[in-house]
PDB file of C-alpha atoms in Angstrom:
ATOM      1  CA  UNK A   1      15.531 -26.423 -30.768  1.00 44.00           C
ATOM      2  CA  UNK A   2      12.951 -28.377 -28.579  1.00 44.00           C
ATOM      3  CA  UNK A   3      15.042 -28.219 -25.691  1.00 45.00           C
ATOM      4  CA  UNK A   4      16.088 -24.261 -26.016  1.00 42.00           C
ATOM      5  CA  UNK A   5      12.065 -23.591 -25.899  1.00 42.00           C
ATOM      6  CA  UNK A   6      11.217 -25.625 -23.016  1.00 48.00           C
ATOM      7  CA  UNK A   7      14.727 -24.013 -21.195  1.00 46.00           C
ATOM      8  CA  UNK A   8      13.532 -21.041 -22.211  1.00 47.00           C
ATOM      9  CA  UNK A   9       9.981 -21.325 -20.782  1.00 49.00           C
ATOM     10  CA  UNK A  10      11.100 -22.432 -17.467  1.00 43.00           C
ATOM     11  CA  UNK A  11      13.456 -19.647 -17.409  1.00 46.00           C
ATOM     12  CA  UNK A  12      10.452 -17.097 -17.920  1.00 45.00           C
ATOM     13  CA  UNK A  13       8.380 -18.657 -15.339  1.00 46.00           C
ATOM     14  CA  UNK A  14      11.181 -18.533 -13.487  1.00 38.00           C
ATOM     15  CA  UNK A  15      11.923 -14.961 -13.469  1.00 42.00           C
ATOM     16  CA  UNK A  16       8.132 -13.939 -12.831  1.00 42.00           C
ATOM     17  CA  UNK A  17       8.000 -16.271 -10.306  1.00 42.00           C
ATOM     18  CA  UNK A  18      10.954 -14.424  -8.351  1.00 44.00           C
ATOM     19  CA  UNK A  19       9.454 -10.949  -9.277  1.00 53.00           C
ATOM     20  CA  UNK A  20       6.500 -12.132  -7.797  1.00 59.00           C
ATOM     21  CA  UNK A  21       8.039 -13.170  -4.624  1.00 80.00           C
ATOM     22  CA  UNK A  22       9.838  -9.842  -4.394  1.00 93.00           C
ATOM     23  CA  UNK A  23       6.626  -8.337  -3.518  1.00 95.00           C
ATOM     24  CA  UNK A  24       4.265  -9.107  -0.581  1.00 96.00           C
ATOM     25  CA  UNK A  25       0.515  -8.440  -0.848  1.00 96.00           C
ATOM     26  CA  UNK A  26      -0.768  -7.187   2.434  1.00 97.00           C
ATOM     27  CA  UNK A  27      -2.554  -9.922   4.257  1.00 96.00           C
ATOM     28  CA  UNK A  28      -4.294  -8.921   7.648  1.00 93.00           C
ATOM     29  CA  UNK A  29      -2.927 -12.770   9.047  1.00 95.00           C
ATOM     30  CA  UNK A  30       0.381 -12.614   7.946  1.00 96.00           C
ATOM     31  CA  UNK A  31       2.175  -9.492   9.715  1.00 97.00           C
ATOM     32  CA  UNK A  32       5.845  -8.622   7.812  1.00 98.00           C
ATOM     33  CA  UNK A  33       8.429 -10.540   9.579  1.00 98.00           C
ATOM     34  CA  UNK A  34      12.482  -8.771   9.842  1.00 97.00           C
ATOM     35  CA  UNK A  35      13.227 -11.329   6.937  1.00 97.00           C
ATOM     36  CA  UNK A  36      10.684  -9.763   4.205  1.00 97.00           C
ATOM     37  CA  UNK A  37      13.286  -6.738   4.333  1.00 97.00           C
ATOM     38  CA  UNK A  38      15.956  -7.920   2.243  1.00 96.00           C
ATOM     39  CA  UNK A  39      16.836  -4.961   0.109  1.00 97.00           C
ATOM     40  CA  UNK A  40      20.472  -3.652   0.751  1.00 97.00           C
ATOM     41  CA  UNK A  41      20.457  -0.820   4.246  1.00 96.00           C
ATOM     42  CA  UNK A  42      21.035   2.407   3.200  1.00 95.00           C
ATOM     43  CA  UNK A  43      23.736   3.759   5.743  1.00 93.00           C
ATOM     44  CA  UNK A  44      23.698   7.503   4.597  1.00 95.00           C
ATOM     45  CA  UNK A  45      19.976   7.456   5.580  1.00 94.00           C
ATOM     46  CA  UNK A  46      19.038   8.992   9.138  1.00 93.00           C
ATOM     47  CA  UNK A  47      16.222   5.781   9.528  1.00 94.00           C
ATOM     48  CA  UNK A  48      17.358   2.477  10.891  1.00 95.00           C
ATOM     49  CA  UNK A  49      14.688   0.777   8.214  1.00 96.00           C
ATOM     50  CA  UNK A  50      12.604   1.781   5.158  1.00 96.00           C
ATOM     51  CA  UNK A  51       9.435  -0.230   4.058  1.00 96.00           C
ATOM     52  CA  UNK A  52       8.691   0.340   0.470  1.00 96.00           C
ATOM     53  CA  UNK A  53       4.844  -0.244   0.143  1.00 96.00           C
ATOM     54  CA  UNK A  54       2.969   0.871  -2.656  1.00 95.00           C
ATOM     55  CA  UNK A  55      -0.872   0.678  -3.495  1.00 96.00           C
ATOM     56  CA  UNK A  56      -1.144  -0.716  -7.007  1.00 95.00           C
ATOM     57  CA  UNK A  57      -3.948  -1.538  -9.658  1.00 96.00           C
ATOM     58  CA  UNK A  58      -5.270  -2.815 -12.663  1.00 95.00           C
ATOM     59  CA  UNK A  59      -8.732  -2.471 -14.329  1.00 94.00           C
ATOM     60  CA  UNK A  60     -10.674  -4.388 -17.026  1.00 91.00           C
ATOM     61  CA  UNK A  61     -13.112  -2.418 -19.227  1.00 85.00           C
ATOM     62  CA  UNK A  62     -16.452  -3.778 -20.614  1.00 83.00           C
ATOM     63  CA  UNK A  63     -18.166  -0.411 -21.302  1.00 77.00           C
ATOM     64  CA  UNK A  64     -18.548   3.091 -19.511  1.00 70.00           C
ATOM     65  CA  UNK A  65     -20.547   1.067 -16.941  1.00 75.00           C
ATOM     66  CA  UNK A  66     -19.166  -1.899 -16.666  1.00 82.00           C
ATOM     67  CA  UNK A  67     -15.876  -1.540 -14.781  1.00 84.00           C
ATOM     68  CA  UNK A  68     -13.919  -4.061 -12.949  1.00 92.00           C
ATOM     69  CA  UNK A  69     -11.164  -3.247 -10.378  1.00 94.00           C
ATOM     70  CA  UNK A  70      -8.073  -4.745  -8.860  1.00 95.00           C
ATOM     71  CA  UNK A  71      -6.596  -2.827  -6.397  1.00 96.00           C
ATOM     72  CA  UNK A  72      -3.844  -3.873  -3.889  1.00 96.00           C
ATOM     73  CA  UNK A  73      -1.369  -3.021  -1.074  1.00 97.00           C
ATOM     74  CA  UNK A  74       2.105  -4.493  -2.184  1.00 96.00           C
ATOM     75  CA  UNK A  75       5.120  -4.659  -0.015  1.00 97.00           C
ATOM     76  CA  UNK A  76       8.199  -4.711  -2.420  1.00 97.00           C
ATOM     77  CA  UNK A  77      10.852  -7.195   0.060  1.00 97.00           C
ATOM     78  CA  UNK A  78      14.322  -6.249  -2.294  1.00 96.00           C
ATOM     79  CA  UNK A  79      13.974  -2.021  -1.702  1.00 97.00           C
ATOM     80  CA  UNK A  80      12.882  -2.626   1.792  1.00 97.00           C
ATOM     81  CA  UNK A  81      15.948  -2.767   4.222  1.00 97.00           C
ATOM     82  CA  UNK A  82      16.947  -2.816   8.218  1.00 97.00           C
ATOM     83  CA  UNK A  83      19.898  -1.722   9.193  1.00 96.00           C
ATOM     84  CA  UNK A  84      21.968  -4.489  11.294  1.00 95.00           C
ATOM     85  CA  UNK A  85      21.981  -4.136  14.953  1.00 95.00           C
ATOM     86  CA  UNK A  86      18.498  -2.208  14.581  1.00 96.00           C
ATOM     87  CA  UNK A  87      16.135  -4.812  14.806  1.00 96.00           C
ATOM     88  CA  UNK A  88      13.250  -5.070  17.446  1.00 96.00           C
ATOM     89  CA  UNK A  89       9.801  -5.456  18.059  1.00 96.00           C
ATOM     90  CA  UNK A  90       8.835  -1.650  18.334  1.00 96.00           C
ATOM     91  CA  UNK A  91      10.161  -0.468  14.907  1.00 97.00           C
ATOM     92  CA  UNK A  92       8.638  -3.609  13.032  1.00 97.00           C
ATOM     93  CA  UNK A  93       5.186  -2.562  14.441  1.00 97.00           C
ATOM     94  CA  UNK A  94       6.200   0.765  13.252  1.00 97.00           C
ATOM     95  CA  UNK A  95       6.799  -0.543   9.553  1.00 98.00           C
ATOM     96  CA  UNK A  96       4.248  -2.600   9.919  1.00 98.00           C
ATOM     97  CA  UNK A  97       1.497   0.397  10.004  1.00 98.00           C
ATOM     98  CA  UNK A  98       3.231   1.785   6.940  1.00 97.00           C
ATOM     99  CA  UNK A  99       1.976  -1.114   5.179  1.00 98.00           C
ATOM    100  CA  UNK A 100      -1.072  -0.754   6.836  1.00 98.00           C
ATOM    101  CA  UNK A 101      -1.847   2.797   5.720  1.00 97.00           C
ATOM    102  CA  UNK A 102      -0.789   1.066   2.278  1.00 97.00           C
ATOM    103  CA  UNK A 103      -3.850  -0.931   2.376  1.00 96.00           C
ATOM    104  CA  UNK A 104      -6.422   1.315   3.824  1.00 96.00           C
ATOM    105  CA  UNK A 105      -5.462   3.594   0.356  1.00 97.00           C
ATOM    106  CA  UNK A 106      -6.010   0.728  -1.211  1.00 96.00           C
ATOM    107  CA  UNK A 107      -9.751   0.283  -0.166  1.00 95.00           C
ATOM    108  CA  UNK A 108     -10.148   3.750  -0.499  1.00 95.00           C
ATOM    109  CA  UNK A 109      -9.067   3.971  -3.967  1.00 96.00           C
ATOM    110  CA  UNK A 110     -11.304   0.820  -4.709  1.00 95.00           C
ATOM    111  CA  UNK A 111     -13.925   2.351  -3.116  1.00 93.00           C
ATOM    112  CA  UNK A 112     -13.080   5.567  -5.092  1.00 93.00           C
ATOM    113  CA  UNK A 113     -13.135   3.867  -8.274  1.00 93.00           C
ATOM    114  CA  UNK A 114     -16.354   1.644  -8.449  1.00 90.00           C
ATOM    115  CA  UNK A 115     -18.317   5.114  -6.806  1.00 88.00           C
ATOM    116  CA  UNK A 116     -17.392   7.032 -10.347  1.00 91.00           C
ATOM    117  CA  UNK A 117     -19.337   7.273 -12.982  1.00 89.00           C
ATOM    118  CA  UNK A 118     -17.241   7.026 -16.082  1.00 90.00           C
ATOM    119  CA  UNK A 119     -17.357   8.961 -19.401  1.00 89.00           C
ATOM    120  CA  UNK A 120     -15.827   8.138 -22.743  1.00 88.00           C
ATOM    121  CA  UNK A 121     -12.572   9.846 -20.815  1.00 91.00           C
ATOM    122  CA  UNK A 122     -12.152   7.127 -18.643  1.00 92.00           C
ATOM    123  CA  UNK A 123      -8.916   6.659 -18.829  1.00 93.00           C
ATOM    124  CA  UNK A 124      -8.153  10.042 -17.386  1.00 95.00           C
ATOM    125  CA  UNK A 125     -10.776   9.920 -15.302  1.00 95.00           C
ATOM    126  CA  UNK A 126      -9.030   6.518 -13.459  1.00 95.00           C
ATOM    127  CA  UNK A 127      -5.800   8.859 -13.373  1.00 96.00           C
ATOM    128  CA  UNK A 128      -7.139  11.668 -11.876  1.00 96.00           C
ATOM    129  CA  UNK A 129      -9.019   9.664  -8.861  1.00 96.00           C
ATOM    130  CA  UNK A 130      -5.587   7.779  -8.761  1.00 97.00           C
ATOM    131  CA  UNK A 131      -3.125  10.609  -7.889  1.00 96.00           C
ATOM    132  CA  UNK A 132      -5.591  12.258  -5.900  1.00 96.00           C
ATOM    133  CA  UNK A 133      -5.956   9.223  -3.730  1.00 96.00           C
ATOM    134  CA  UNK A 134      -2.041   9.206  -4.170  1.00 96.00           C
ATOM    135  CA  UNK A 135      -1.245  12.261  -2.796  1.00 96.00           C
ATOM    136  CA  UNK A 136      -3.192  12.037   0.392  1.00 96.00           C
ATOM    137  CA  UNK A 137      -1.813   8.435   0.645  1.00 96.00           C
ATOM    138  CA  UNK A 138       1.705  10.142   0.986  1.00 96.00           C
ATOM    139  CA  UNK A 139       0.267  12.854   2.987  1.00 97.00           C
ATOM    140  CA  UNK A 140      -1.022  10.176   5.906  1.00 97.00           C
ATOM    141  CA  UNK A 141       2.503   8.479   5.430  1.00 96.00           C
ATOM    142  CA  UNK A 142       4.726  11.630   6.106  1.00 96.00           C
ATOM    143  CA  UNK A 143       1.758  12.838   9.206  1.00 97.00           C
ATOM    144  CA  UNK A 144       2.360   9.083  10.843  1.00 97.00           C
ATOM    145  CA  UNK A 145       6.273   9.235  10.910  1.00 96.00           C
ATOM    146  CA  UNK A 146       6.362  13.096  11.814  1.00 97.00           C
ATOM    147  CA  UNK A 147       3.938  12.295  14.454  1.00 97.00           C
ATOM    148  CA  UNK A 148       5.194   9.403  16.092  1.00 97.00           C
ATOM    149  CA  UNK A 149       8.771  10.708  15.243  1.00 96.00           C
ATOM    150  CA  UNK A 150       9.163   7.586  13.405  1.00 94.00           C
ATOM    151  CA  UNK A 151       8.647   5.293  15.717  1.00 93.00           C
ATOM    152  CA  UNK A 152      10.493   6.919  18.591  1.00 94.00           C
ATOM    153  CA  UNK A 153       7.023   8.275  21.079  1.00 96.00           C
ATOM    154  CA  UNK A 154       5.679   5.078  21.968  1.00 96.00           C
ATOM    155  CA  UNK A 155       2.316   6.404  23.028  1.00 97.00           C
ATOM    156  CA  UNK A 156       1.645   7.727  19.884  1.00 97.00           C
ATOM    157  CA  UNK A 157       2.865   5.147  17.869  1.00 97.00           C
ATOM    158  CA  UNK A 158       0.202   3.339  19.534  1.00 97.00           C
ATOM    159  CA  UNK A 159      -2.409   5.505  18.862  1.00 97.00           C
ATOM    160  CA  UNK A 160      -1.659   5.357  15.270  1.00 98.00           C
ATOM    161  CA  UNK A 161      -1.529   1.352  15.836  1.00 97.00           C
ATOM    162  CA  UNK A 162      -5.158   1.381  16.780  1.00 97.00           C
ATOM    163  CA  UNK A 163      -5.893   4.201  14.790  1.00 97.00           C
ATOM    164  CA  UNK A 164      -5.341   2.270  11.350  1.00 97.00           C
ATOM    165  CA  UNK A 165      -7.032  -0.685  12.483  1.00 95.00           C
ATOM    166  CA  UNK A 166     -10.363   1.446  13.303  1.00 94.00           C
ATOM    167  CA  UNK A 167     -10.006   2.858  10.030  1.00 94.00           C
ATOM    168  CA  UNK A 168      -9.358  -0.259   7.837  1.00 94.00           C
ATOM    169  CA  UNK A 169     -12.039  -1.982  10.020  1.00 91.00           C
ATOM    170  CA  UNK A 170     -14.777   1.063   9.375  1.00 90.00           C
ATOM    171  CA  UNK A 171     -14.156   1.396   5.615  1.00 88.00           C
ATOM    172  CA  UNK A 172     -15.653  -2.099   5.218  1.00 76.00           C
ATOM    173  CA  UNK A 173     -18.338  -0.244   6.016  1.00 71.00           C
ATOM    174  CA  UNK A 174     -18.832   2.537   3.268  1.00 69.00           C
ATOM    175  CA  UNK A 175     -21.963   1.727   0.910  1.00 49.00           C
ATOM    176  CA  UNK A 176     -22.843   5.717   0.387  1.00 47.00           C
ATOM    177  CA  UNK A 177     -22.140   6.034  -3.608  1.00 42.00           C
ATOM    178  CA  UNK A 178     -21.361   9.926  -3.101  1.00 50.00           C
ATOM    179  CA  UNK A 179     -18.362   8.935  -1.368  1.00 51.00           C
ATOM    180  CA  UNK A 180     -15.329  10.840  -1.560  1.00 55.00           C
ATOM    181  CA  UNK A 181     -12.116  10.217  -0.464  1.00 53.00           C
ATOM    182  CA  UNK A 182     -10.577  12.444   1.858  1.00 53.00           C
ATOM    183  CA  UNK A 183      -7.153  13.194   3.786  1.00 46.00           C
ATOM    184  CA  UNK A 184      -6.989  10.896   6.631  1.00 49.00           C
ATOM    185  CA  UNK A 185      -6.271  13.168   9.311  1.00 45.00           C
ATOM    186  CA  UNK A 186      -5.785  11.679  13.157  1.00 49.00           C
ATOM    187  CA  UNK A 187      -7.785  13.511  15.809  1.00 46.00           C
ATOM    188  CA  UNK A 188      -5.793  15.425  17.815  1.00 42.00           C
TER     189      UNK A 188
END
């Protein structure tokens, strides 16, 4: 019975340990690499690849003022495919800013977050500034592949490029508590 508890142990840090390494957390030194998309290529799609980012968090809860927030860009490696032949420099740079946009949500919805004050309807409350910041996330994803036709105008693709790096670089920045978090919109 000994044994069957220790197997069984190992076999649960095993499986967290491969969930874990099924997702990426977006590091600004470690650029996604052809190999972190291992999910299986869809072939009906019209895209030669897919990233699957996603901005997640978790909070812990002291009281209606004491609020502490962990907010992250994942990249999730087994829904995220290439299809073969399709590989190059130009579309990884192009996935590469959709995990990019991941994280600048990210900061924004940290931001968002500690710049609310909280009532006894908290829980809602952390909803509500979640699907807003949700919805323009998705909004700035669908604007950067219409506009750089996913991938396809390389001008604009590097605008967007440099674009995302101003922005993730600038929102260090923010200190003004009335923040609010709106549609990221590239200048025209």
């Amino acid at each position: 019975m000994k044994a069957f508890g220790i197997a069984a142990i190992l076999l649960f840090i095993s499986v967290l340990t491969n969930a874990q390494e099924n997702f990426i957390t977006w590091n600004e030194n470690i650029p996604l690499q052809w190999d972190d998309f291992s999910g299986k290529a869809d072939n009906s799609s019209n895209f030669e690849a897919e990233s699957f980012a996603e901005v997640k968090y978790t909070y812990q809860f002291n009281n209606p003022r004491d609020f502490h927030f962990n907010v992250k860009a994942s990249f999730n490696r087994n829904t995220s495919w290439i299809k073969q032949g399709y590989k190059s420099d130009a579309l990884l740079k192009h996935e590469q800013v959709h995990f990019d946009i991941a994280e600048l949500y990210a900061r924004k919805l940290k931001i968002a977050f500690d710049h609310y004050t909280y009532s006894s309807n908290y829980e809602e409350e952390i909803a509500e500034i979640f699907n807003r910041v949700k919805i323009n996330y998705h909004k700035t994803q669908q604007l950067y592949d219409q506009d750089t036709k996913h991938s396809l105008i390389a001008t604009t693709q590097k605008e967007w490029e440099v674009l995302v790096r101003e922005e993730l670089d600038k929102i260090k920045q923010i200190k003004d508590s009335n923040w609010q978090e709106p549609l990221f919109v590239k200048n025209k």
